[in-house]
PDB file of C-alpha atoms in Angstrom:
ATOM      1  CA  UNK A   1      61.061 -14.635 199.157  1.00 88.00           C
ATOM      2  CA  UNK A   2      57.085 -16.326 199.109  1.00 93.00           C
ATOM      3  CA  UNK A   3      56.055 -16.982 195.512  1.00 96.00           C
ATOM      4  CA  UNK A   4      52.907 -15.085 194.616  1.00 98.00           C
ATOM      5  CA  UNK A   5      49.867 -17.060 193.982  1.00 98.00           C
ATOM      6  CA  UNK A   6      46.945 -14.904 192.783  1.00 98.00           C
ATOM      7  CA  UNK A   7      43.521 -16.357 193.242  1.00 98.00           C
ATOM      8  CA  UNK A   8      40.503 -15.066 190.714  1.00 97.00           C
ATOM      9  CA  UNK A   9      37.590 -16.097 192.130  1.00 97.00           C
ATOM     10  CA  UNK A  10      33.750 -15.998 191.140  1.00 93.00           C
ATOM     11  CA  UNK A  11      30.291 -17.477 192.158  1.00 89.00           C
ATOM     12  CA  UNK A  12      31.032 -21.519 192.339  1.00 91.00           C
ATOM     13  CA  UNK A  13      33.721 -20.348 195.429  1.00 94.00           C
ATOM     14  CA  UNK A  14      30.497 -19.904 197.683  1.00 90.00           C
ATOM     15  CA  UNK A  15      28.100 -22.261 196.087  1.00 87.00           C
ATOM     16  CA  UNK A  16      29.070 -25.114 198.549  1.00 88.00           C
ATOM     17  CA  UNK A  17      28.442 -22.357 201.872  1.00 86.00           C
ATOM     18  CA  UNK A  18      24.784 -21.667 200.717  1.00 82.00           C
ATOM     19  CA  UNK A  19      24.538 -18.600 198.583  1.00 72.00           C
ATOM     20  CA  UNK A  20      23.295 -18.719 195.130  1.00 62.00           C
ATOM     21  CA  UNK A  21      24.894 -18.380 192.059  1.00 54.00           C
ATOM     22  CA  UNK A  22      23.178 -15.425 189.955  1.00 52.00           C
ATOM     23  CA  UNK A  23      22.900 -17.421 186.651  1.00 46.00           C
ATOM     24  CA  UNK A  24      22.669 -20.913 187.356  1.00 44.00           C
ATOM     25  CA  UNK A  25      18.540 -22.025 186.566  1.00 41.00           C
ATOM     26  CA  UNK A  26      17.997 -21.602 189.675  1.00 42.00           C
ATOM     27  CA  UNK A  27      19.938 -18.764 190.647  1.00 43.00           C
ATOM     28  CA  UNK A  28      18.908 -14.983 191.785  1.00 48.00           C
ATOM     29  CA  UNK A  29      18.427 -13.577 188.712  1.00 46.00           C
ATOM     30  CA  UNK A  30      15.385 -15.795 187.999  1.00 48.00           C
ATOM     31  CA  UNK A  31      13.605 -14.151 190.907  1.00 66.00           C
ATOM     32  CA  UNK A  32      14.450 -10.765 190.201  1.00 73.00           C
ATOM     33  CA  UNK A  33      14.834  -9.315 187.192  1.00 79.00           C
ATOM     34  CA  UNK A  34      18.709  -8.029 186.495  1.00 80.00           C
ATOM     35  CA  UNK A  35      17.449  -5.076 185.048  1.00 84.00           C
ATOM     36  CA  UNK A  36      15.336  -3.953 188.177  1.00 87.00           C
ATOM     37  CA  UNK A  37      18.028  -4.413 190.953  1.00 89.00           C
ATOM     38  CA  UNK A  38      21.204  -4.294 189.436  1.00 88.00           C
ATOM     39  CA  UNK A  39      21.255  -1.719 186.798  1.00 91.00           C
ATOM     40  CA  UNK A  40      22.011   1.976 187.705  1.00 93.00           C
ATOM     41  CA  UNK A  41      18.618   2.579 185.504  1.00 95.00           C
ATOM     42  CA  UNK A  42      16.975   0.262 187.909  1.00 94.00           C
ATOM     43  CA  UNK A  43      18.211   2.024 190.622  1.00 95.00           C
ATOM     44  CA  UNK A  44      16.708   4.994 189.262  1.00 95.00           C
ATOM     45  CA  UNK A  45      13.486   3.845 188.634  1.00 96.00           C
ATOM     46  CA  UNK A  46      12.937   2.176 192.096  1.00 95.00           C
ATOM     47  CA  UNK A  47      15.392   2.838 194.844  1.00 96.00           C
ATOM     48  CA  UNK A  48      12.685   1.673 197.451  1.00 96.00           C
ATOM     49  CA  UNK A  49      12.801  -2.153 195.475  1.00 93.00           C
ATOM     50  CA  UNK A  50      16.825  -2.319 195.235  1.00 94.00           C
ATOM     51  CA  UNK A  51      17.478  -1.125 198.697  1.00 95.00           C
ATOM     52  CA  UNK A  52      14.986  -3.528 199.972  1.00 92.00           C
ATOM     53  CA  UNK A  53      16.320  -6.649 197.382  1.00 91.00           C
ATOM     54  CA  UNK A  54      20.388  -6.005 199.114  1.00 91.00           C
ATOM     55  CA  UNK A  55      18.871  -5.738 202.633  1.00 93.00           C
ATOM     56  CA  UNK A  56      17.397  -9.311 202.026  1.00 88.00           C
ATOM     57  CA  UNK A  57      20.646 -10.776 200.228  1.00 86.00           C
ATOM     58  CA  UNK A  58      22.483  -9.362 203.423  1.00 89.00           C
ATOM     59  CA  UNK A  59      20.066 -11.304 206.015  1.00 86.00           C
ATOM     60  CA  UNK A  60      20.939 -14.519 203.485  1.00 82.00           C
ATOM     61  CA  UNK A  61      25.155 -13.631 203.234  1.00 82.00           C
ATOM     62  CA  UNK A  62      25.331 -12.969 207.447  1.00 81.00           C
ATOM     63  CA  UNK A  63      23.579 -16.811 208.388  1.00 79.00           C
ATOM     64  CA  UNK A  64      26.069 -18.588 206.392  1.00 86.00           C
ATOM     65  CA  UNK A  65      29.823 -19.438 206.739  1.00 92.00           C
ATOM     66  CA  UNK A  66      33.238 -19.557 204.870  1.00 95.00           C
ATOM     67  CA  UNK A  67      32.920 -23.471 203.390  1.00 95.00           C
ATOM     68  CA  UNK A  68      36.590 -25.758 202.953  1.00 97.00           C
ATOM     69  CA  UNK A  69      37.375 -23.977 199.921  1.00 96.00           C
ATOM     70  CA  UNK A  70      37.604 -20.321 201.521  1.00 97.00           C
ATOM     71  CA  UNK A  71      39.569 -21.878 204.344  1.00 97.00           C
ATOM     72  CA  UNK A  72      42.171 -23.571 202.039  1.00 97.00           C
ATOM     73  CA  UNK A  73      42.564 -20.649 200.073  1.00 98.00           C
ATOM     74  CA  UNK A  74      43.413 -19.025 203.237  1.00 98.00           C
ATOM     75  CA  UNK A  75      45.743 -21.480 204.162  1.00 97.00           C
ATOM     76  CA  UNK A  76      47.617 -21.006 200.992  1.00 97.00           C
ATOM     77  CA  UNK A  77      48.831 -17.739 202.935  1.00 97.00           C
ATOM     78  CA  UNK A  78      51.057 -19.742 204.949  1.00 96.00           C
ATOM     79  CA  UNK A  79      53.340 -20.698 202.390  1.00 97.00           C
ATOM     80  CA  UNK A  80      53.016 -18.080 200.005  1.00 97.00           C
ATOM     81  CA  UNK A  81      52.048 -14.199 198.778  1.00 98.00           C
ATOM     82  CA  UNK A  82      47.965 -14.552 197.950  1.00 98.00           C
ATOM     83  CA  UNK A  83      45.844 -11.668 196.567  1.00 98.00           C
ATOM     84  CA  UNK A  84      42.213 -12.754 196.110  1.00 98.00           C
ATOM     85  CA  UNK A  85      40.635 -11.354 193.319  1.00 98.00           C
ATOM     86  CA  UNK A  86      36.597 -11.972 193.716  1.00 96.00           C
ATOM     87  CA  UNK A  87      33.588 -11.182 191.102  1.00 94.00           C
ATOM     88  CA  UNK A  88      31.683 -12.313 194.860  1.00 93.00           C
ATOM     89  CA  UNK A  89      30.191  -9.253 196.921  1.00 92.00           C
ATOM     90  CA  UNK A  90      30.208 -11.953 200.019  1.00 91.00           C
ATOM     91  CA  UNK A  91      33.050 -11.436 202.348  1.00 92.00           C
ATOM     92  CA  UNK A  92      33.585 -15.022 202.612  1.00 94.00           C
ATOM     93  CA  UNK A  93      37.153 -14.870 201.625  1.00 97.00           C
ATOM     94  CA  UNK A  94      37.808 -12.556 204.982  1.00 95.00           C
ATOM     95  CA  UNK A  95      35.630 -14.749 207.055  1.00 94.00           C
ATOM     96  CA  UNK A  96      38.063 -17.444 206.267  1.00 96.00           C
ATOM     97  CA  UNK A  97      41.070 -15.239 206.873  1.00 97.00           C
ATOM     98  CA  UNK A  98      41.957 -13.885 203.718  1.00 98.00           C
ATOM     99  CA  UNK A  99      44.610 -10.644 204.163  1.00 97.00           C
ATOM    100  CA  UNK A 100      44.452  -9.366 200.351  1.00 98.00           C
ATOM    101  CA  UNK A 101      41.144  -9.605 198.926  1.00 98.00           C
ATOM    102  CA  UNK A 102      39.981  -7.550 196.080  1.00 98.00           C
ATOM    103  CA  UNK A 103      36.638  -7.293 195.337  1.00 97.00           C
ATOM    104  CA  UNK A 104      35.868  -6.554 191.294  1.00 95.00           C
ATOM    105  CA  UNK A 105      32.339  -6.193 191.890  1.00 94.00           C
ATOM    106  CA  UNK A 106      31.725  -4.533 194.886  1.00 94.00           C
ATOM    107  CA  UNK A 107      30.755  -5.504 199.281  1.00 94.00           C
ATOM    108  CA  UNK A 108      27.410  -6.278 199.614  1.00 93.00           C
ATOM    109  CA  UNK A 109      28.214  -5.093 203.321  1.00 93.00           C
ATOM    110  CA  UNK A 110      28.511  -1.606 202.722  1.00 95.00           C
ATOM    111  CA  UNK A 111      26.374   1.000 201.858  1.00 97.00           C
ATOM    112  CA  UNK A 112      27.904   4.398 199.530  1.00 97.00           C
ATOM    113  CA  UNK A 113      26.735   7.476 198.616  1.00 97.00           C
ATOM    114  CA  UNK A 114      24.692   6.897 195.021  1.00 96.00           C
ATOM    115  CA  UNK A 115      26.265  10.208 193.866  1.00 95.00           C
ATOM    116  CA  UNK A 116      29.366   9.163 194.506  1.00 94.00           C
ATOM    117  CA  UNK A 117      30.094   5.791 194.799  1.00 94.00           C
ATOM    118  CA  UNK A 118      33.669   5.443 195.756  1.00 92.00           C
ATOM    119  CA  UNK A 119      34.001   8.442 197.827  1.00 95.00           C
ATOM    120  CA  UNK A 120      35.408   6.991 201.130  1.00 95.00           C
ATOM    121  CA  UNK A 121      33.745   9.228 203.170  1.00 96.00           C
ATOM    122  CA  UNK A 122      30.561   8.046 202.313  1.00 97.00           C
ATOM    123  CA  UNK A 123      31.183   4.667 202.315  1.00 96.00           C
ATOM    124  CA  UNK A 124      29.409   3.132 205.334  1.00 95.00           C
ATOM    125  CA  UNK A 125      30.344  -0.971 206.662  1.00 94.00           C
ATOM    126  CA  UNK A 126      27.429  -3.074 207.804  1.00 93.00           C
ATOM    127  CA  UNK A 127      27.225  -5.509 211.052  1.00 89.00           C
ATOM    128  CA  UNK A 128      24.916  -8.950 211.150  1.00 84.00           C
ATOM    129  CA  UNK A 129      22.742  -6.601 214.021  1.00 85.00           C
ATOM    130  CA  UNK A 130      22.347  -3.597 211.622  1.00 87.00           C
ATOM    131  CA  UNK A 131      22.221  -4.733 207.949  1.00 87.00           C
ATOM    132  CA  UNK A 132      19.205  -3.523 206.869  1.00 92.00           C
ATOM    133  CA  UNK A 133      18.987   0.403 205.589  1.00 95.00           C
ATOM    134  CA  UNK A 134      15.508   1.695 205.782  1.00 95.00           C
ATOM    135  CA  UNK A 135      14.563   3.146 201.848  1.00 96.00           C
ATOM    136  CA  UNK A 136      15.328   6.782 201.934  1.00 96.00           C
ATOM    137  CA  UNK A 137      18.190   6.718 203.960  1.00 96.00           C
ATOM    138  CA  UNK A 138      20.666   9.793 203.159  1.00 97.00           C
ATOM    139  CA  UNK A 139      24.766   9.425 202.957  1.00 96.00           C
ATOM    140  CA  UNK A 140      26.472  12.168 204.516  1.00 95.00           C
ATOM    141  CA  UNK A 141      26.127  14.152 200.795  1.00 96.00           C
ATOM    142  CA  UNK A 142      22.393  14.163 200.964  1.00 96.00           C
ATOM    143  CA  UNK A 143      22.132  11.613 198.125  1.00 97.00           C
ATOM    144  CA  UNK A 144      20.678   8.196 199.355  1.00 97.00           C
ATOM    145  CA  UNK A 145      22.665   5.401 200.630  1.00 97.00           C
ATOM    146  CA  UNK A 146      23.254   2.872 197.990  1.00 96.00           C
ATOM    147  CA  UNK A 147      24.638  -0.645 197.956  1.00 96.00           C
ATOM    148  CA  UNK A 148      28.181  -0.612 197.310  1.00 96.00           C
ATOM    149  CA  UNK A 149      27.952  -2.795 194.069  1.00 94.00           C
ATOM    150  CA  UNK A 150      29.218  -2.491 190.437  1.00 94.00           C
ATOM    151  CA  UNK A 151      25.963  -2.416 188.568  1.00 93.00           C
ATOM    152  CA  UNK A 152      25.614  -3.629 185.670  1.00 88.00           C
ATOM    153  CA  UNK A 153      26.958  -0.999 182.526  1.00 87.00           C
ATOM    154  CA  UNK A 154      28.901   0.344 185.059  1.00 91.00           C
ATOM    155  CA  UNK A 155      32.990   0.610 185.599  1.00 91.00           C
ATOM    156  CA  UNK A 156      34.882  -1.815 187.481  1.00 93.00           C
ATOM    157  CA  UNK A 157      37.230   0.657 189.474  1.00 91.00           C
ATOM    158  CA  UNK A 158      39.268  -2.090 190.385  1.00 95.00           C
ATOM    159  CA  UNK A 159      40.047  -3.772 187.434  1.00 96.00           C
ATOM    160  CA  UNK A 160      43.506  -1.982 187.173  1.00 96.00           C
ATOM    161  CA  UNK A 161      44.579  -2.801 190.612  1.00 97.00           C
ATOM    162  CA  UNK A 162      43.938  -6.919 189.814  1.00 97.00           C
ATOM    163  CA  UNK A 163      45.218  -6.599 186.628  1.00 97.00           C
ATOM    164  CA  UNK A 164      48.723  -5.528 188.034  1.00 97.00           C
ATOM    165  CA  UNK A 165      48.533  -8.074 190.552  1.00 98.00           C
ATOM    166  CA  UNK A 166      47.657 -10.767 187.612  1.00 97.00           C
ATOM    167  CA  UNK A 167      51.133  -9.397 186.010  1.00 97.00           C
ATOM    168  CA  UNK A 168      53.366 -10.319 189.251  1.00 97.00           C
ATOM    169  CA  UNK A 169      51.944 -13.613 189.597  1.00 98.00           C
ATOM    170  CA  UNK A 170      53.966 -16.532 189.946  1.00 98.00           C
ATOM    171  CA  UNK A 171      50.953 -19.162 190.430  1.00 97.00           C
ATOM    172  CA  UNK A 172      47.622 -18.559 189.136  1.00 98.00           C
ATOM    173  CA  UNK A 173      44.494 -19.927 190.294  1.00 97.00           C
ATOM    174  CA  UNK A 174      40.601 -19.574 188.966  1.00 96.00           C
ATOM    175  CA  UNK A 175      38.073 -21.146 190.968  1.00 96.00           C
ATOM    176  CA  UNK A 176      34.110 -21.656 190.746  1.00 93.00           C
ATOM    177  CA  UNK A 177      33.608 -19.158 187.333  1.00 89.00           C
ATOM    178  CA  UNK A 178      33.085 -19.968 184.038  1.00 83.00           C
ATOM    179  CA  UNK A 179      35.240 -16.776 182.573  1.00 83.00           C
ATOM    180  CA  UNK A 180      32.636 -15.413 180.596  1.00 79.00           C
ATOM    181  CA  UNK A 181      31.959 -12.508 182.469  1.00 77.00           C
ATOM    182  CA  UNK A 182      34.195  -9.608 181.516  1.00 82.00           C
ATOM    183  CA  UNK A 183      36.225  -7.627 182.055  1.00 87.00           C
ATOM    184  CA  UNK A 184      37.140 -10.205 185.269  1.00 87.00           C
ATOM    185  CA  UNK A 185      37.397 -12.676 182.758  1.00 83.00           C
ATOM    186  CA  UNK A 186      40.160 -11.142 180.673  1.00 91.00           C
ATOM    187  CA  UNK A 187      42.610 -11.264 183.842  1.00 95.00           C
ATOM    188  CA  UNK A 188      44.232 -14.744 182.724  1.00 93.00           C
ATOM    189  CA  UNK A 189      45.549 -12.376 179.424  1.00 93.00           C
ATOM    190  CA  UNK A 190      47.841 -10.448 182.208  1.00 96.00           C
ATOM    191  CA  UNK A 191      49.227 -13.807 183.774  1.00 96.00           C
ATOM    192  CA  UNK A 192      52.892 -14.326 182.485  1.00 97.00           C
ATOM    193  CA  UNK A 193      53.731 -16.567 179.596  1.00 95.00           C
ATOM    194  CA  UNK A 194      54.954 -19.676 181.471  1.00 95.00           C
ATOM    195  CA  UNK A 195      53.493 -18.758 184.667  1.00 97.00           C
ATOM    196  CA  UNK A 196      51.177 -22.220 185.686  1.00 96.00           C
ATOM    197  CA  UNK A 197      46.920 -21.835 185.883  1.00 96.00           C
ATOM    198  CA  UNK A 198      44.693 -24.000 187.401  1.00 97.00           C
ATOM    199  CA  UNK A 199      41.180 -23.974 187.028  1.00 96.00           C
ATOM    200  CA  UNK A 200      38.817 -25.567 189.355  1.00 96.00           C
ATOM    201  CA  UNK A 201      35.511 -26.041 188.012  1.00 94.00           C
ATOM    202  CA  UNK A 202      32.749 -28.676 188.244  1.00 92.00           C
ATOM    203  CA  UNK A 203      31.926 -27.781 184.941  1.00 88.00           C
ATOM    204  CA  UNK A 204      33.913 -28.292 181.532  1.00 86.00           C
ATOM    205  CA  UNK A 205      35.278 -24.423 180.812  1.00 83.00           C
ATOM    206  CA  UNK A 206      36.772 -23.638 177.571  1.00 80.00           C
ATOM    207  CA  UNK A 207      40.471 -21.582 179.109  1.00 77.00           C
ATOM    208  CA  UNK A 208      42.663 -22.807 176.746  1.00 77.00           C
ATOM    209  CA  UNK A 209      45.670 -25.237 176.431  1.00 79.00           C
ATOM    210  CA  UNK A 210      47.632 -23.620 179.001  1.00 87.00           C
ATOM    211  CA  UNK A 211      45.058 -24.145 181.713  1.00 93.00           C
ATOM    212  CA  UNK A 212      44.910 -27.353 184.309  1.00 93.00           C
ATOM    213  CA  UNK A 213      41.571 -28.047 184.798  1.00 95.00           C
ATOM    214  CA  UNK A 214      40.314 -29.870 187.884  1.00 94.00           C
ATOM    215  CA  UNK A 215      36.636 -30.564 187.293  1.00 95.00           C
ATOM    216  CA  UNK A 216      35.293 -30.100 190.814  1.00 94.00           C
ATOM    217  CA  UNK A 217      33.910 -28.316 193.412  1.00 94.00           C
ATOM    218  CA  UNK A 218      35.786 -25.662 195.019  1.00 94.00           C
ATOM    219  CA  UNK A 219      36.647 -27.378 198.725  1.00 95.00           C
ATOM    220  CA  UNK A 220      37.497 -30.856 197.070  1.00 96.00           C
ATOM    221  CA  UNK A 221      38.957 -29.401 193.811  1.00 95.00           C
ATOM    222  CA  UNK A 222      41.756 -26.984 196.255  1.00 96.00           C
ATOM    223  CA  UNK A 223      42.446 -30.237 198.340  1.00 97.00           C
ATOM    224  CA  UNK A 224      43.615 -31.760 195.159  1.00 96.00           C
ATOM    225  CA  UNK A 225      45.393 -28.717 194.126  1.00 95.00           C
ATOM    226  CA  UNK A 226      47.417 -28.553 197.784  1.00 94.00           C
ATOM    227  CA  UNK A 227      48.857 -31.601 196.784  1.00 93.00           C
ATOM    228  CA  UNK A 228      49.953 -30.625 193.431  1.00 91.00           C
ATOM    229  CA  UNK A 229      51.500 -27.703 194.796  1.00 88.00           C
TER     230      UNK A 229
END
């Protein structure tokens, strides 16, 4: 029987393909406000500016590819059991070939009903030749179509599904986040006593003693860690 490896994943995983990280000093959120397009109150106040913010992040996720990272994580799946667990809305991970990927906060390509976020019905996938929606766009409910993203203040339906993969795993690996943003951040606590982390991170992060750090980027700091494994 494969060994489970499960992979937690967050913003510094895509860096190296192009996209932005949202907090870094030159990230997103220093163009647009947080609270105007990614708060359910934003939302609220101007469904015309959010709609119109994802349709342009979309345009930026389709013209850029999985980098060596994604692909090596992929790889992994030759050898072993992987789940993915990303904070990313990208699909990235599935570009590369990633089976099991679950996103925490949301798919940037695909559109929901804003009454009802998770009803499947509703939920609507996007292609690189249609995915923009036009502002005012109904779901199948009458609401308008939203983006399919965890706003900020808002529950993270699938916390309880990574959290029970966290609990089987026999390998554990973080790459490209800083583990301050929670609850994603509070998966390590579910990872067995005993059970070996790695952390790869071009920046110092404070995990604790029972965390391997490699301090690099995600494609060079997963070619180290195929040799260790």
């Amino acid at each position: 029987m494969k060994k489970k490896i499960v992979v937690l994943t967050g913003a510094g995983m895509s860096v190296e393909s192009g996209l932005k990280t949202f907090r870094d000093a030159d990230g997103l959120w220093e163009e647009y406000p947080v609270q105007q397009v990614a708060t359910h109150e934003g939302w609220l106040a101007d469904p015309t500016l959010v709609t119109n913010f994802y349709n342009m992040l979309r345009k930026k996720c389709w013209g850029v590819k999985p980098n060596e990272g994604h692909r090596l994580v992929a790889e992994l799946e030759q050898k072993y059991d992987v789940t993915v667990v990303t904070q990313n809305v990208d699909n990235l991970h599935e570009q590369a070939g990633s089976s099991k990927v679950i996103h925490l906060h949301g798919e940037l390509m695909k559109v929901c009903s804003s009454r009802d976020v998770d009803d499947p019905r509703y939920i609507q996938q996007l292609t690189p030749d249609n995915c923009e929606i036009a502002p005012g766009t109904k779901a199948g409910d009458g609401s308008l179509l939203r983006p399919y993203i965890v706003f900020f203040g808002e529950a993270v339906p699938n916390i309880t599904l990574a959290a029970d993969e966290c609990q089987e795993a026999d390998i554990f690996i973080i790459i490209g986040t800083s583990l301050a943003v929670y609850p994603a951040a509070g998966l390590i606590h579910y990872v067995r006593p005993g059970v070996p982390i790695y952390l790869i991170d071009p920046n110092p992060v404070s995990a604790g003693s029972r965390v391997t750090q490699i301090q690099k980027g995600a494609s060079e700091g997963m070619r180290e860690l195929m040799k260790m494994l």
